[in-house]
GROMACS .gro file of N, CA and C in nm:
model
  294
    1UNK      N    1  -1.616   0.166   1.093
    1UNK     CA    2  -1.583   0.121   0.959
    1UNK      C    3  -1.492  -0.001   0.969
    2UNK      N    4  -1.474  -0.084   0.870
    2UNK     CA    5  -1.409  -0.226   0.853
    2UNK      C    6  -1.329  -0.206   0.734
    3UNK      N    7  -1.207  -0.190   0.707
    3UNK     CA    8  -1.141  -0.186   0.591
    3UNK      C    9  -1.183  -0.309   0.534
    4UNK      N   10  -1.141  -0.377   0.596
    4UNK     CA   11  -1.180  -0.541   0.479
    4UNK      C   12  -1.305  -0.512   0.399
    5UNK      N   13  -1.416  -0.487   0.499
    5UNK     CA   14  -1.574  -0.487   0.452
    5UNK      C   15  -1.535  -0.349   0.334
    6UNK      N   16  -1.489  -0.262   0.304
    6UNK     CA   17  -1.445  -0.146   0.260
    6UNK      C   18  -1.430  -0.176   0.127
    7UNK      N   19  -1.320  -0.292   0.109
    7UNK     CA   20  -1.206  -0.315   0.009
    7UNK      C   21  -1.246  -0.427  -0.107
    8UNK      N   22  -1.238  -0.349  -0.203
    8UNK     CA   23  -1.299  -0.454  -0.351
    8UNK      C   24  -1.195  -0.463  -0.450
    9UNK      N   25  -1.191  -0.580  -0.458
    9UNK     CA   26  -1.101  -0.682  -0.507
    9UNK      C   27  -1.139  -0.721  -0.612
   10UNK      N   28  -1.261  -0.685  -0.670
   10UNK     CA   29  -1.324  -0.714  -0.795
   10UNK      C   30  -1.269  -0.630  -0.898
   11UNK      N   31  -1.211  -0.458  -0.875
   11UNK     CA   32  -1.186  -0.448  -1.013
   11UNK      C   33  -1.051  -0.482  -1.084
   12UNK      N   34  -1.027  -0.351  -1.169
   12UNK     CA   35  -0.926  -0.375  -1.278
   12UNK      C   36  -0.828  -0.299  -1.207
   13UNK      N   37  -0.852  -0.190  -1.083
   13UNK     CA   38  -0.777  -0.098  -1.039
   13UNK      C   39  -0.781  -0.144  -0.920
   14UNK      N   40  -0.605  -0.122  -0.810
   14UNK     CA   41  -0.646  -0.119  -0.671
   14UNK      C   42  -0.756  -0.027  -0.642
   15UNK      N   43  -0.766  -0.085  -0.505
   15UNK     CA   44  -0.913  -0.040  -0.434
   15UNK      C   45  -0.892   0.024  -0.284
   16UNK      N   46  -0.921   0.182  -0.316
   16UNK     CA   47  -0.840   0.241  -0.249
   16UNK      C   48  -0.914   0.307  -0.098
   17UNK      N   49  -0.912   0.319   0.005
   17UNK     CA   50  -1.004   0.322   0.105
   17UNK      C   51  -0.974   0.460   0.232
   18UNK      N   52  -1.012   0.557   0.223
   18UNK     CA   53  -0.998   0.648   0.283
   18UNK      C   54  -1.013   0.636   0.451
   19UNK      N   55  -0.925   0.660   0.486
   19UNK     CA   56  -0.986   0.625   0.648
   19UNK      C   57  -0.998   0.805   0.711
   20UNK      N   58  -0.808   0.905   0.733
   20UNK     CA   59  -0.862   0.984   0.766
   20UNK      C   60  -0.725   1.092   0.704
   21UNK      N   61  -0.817   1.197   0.689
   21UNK     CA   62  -0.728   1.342   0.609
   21UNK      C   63  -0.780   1.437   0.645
   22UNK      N   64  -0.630   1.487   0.741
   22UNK     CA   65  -0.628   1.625   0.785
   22UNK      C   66  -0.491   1.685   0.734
   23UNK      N   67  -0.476   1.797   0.777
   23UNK     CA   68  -0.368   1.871   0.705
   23UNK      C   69  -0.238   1.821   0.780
   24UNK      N   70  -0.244   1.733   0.875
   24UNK     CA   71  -0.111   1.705   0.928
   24UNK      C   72  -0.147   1.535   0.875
   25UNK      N   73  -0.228   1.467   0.855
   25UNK     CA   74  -0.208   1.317   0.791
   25UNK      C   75  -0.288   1.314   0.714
   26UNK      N   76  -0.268   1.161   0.626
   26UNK     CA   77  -0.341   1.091   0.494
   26UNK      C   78  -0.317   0.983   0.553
   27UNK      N   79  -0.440   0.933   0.600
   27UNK     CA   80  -0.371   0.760   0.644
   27UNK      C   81  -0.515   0.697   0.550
   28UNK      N   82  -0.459   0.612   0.451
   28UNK     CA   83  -0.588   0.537   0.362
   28UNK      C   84  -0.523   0.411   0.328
   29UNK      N   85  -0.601   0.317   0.324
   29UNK     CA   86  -0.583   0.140   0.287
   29UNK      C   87  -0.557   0.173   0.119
   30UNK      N   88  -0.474   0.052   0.075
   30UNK     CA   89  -0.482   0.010  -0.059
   30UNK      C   90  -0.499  -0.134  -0.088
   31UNK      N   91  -0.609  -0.179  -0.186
   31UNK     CA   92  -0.631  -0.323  -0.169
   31UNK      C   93  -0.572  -0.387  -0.335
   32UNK      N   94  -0.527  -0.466  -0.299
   32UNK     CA   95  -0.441  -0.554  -0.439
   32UNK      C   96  -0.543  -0.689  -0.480
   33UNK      N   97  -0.578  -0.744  -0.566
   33UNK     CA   98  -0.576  -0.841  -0.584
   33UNK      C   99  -0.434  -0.944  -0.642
   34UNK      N  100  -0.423  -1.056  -0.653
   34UNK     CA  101  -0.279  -1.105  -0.659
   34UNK      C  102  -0.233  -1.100  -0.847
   35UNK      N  103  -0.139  -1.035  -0.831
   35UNK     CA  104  -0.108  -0.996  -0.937
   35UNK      C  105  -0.100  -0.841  -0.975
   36UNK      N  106  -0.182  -0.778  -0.924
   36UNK     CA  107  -0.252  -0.660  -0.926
   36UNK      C  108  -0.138  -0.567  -0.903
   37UNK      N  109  -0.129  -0.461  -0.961
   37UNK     CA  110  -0.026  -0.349  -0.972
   37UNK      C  111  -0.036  -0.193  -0.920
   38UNK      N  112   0.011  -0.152  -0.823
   38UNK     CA  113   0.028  -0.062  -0.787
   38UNK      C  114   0.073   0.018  -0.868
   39UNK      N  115   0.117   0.109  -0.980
   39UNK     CA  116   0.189   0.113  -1.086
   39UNK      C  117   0.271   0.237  -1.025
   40UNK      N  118   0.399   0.206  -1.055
   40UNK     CA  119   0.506   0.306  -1.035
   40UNK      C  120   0.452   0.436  -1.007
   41UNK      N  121   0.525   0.486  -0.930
   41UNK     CA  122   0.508   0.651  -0.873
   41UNK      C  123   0.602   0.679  -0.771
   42UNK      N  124   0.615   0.787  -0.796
   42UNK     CA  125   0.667   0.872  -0.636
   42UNK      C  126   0.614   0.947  -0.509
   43UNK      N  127   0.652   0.937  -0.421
   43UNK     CA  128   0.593   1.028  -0.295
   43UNK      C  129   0.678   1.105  -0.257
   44UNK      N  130   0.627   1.245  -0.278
   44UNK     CA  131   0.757   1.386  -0.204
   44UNK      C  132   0.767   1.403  -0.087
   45UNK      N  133   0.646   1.336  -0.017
   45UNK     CA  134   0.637   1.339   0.165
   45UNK      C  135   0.641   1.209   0.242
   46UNK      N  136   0.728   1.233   0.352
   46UNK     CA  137   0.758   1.098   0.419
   46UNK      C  138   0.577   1.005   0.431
   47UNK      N  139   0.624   0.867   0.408
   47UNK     CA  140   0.493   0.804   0.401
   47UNK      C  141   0.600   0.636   0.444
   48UNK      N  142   0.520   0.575   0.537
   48UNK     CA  143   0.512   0.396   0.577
   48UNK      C  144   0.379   0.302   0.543
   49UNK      N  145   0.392   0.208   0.546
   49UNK     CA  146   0.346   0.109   0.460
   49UNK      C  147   0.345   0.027   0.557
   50UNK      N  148   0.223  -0.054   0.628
   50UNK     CA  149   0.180  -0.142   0.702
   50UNK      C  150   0.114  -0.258   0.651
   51UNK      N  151   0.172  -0.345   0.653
   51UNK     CA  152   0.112  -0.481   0.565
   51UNK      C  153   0.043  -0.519   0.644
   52UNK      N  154  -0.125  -0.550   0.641
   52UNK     CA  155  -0.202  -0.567   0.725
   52UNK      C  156  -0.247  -0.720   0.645
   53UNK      N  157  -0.241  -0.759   0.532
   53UNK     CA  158  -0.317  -0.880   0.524
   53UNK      C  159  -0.273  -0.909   0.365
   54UNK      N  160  -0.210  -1.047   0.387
   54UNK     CA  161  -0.139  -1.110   0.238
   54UNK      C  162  -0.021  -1.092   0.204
   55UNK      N  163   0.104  -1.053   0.103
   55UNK     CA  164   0.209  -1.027   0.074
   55UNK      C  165   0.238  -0.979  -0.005
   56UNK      N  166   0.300  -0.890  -0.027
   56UNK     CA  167   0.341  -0.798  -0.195
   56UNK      C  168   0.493  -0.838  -0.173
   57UNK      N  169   0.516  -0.817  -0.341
   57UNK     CA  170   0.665  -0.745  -0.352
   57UNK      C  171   0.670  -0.585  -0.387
   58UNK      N  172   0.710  -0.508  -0.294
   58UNK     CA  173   0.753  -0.362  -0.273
   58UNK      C  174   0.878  -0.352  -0.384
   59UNK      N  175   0.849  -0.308  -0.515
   59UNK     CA  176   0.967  -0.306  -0.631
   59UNK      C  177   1.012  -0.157  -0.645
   60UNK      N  178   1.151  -0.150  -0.563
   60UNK     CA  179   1.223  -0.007  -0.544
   60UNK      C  180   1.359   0.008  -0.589
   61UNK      N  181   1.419   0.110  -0.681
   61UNK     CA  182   1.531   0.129  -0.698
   61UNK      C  183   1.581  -0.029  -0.763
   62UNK      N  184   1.567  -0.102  -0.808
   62UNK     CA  185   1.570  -0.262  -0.949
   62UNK      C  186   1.607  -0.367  -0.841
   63UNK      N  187   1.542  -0.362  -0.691
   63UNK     CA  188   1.529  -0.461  -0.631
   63UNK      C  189   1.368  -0.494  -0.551
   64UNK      N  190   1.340  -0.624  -0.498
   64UNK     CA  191   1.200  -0.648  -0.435
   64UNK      C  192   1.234  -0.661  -0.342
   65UNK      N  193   1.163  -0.590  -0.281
   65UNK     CA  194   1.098  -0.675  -0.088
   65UNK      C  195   0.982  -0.713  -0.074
   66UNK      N  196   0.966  -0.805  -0.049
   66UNK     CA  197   0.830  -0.907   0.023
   66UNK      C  198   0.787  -0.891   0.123
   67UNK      N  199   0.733  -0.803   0.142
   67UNK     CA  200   0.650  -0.785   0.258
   67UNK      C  201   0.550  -0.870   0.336
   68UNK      N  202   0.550  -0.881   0.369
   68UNK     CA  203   0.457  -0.982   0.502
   68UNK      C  204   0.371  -0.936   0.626
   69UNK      N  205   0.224  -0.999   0.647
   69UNK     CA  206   0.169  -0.919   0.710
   69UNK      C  207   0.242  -0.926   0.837
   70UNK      N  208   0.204  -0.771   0.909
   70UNK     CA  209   0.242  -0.652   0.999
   70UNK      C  210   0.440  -0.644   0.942
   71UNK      N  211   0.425  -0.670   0.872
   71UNK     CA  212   0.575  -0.557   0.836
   71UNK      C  213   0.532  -0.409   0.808
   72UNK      N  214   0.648  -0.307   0.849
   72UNK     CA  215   0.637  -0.197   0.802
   72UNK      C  216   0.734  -0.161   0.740
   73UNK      N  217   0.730  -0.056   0.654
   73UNK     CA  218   0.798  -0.012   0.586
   73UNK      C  219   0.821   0.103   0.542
   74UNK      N  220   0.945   0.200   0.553
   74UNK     CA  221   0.911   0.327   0.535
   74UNK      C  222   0.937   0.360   0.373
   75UNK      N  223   0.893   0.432   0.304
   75UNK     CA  224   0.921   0.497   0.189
   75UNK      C  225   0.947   0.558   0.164
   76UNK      N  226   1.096   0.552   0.112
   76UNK     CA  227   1.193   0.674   0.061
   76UNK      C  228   1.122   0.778  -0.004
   77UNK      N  229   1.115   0.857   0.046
   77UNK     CA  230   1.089   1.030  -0.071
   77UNK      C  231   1.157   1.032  -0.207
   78UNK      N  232   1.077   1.096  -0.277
   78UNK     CA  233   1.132   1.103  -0.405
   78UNK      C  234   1.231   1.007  -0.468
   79UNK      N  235   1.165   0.875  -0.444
   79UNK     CA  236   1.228   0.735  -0.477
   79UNK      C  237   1.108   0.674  -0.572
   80UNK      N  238   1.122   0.666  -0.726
   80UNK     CA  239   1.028   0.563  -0.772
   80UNK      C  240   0.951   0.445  -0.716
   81UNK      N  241   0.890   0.394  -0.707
   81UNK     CA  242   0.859   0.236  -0.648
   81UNK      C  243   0.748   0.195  -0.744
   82UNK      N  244   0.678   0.077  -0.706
   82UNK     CA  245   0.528   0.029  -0.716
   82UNK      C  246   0.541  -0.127  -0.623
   83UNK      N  247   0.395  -0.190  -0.661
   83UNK     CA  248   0.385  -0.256  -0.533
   83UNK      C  249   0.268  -0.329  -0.613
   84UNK      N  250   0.365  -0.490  -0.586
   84UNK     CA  251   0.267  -0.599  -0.678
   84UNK      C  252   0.198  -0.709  -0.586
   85UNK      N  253   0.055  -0.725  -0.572
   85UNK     CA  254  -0.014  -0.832  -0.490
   85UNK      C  255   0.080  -0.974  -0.535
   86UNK      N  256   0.083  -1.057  -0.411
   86UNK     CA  257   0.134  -1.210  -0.449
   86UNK      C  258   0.009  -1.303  -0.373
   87UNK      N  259  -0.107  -1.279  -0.281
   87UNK     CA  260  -0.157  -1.360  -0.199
   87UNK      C  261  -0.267  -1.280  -0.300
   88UNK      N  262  -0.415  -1.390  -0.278
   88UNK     CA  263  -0.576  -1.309  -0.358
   88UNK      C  264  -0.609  -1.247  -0.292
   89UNK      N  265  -0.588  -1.148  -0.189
   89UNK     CA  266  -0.637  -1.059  -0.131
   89UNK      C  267  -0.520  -0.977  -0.058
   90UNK      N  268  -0.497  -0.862  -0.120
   90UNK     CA  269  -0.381  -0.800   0.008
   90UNK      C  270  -0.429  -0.677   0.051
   91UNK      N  271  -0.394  -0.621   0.136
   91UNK     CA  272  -0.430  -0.465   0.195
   91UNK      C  273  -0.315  -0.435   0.281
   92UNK      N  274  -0.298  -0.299   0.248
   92UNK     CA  275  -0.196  -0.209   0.367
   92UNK      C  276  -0.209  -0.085   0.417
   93UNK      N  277  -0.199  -0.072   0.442
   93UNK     CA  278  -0.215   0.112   0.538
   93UNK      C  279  -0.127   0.141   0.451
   94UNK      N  280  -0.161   0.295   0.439
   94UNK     CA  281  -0.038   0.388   0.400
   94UNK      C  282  -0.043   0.515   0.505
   95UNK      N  283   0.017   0.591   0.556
   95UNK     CA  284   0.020   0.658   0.648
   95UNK      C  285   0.120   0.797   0.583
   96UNK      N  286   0.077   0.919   0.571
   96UNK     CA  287   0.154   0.998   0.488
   96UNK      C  288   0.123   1.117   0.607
   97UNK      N  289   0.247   1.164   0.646
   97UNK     CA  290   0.271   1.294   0.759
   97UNK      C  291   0.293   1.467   0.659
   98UNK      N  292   0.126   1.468   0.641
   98UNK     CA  293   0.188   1.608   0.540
   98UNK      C  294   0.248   1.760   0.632
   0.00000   0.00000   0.00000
């Protein structure tokens, strides 16, 4: 499989890409177009964030980080966030240890 080849950038919603889920992980791509909104949420289980291609701002707790490809990033538990495309094409791993 090819995440890129995977990942559509055409709609109204990120574009979300399953790679693999077992009862000890969730590791799946999320694709942004620029502008494009991750929309606020929380995660109750430790989860990192691999910027594989383009740049977001990571908007947590009323500050941004800019992520850049191969940054990682871990994500606070039970911490609000969301996560806004800035480049026309972005994608990242998410990696969640259930």
């Amino acid at each position: 499989m090819n995440i890129f080849e995977k990942t559509d950038f055409t709609g109204d919603k990120p574009s979300v890409v399953s790679i693999k889920k077992s009862e000890k992980v969730n590791l799946f791509t999320v694709g942004l177009s620029e502008k494009q909104v991750l929309a606020k949420h929380i995660t109750t289980i430790p989860a990192t964030l691999v910027l594989l291609r383009g740049k977001v701002d990571f908007n947590i707790s009323g500050e941004t980080v800019v992520l850049r490809e191969g940054d990682v990033y871990e994500i606070p538990v039970n911490v609000e966030h969301e996560v806004v495309g800035r480049d026309i094409e972005n994608v990242f791993l998410i990696v969640k240890e259930l």
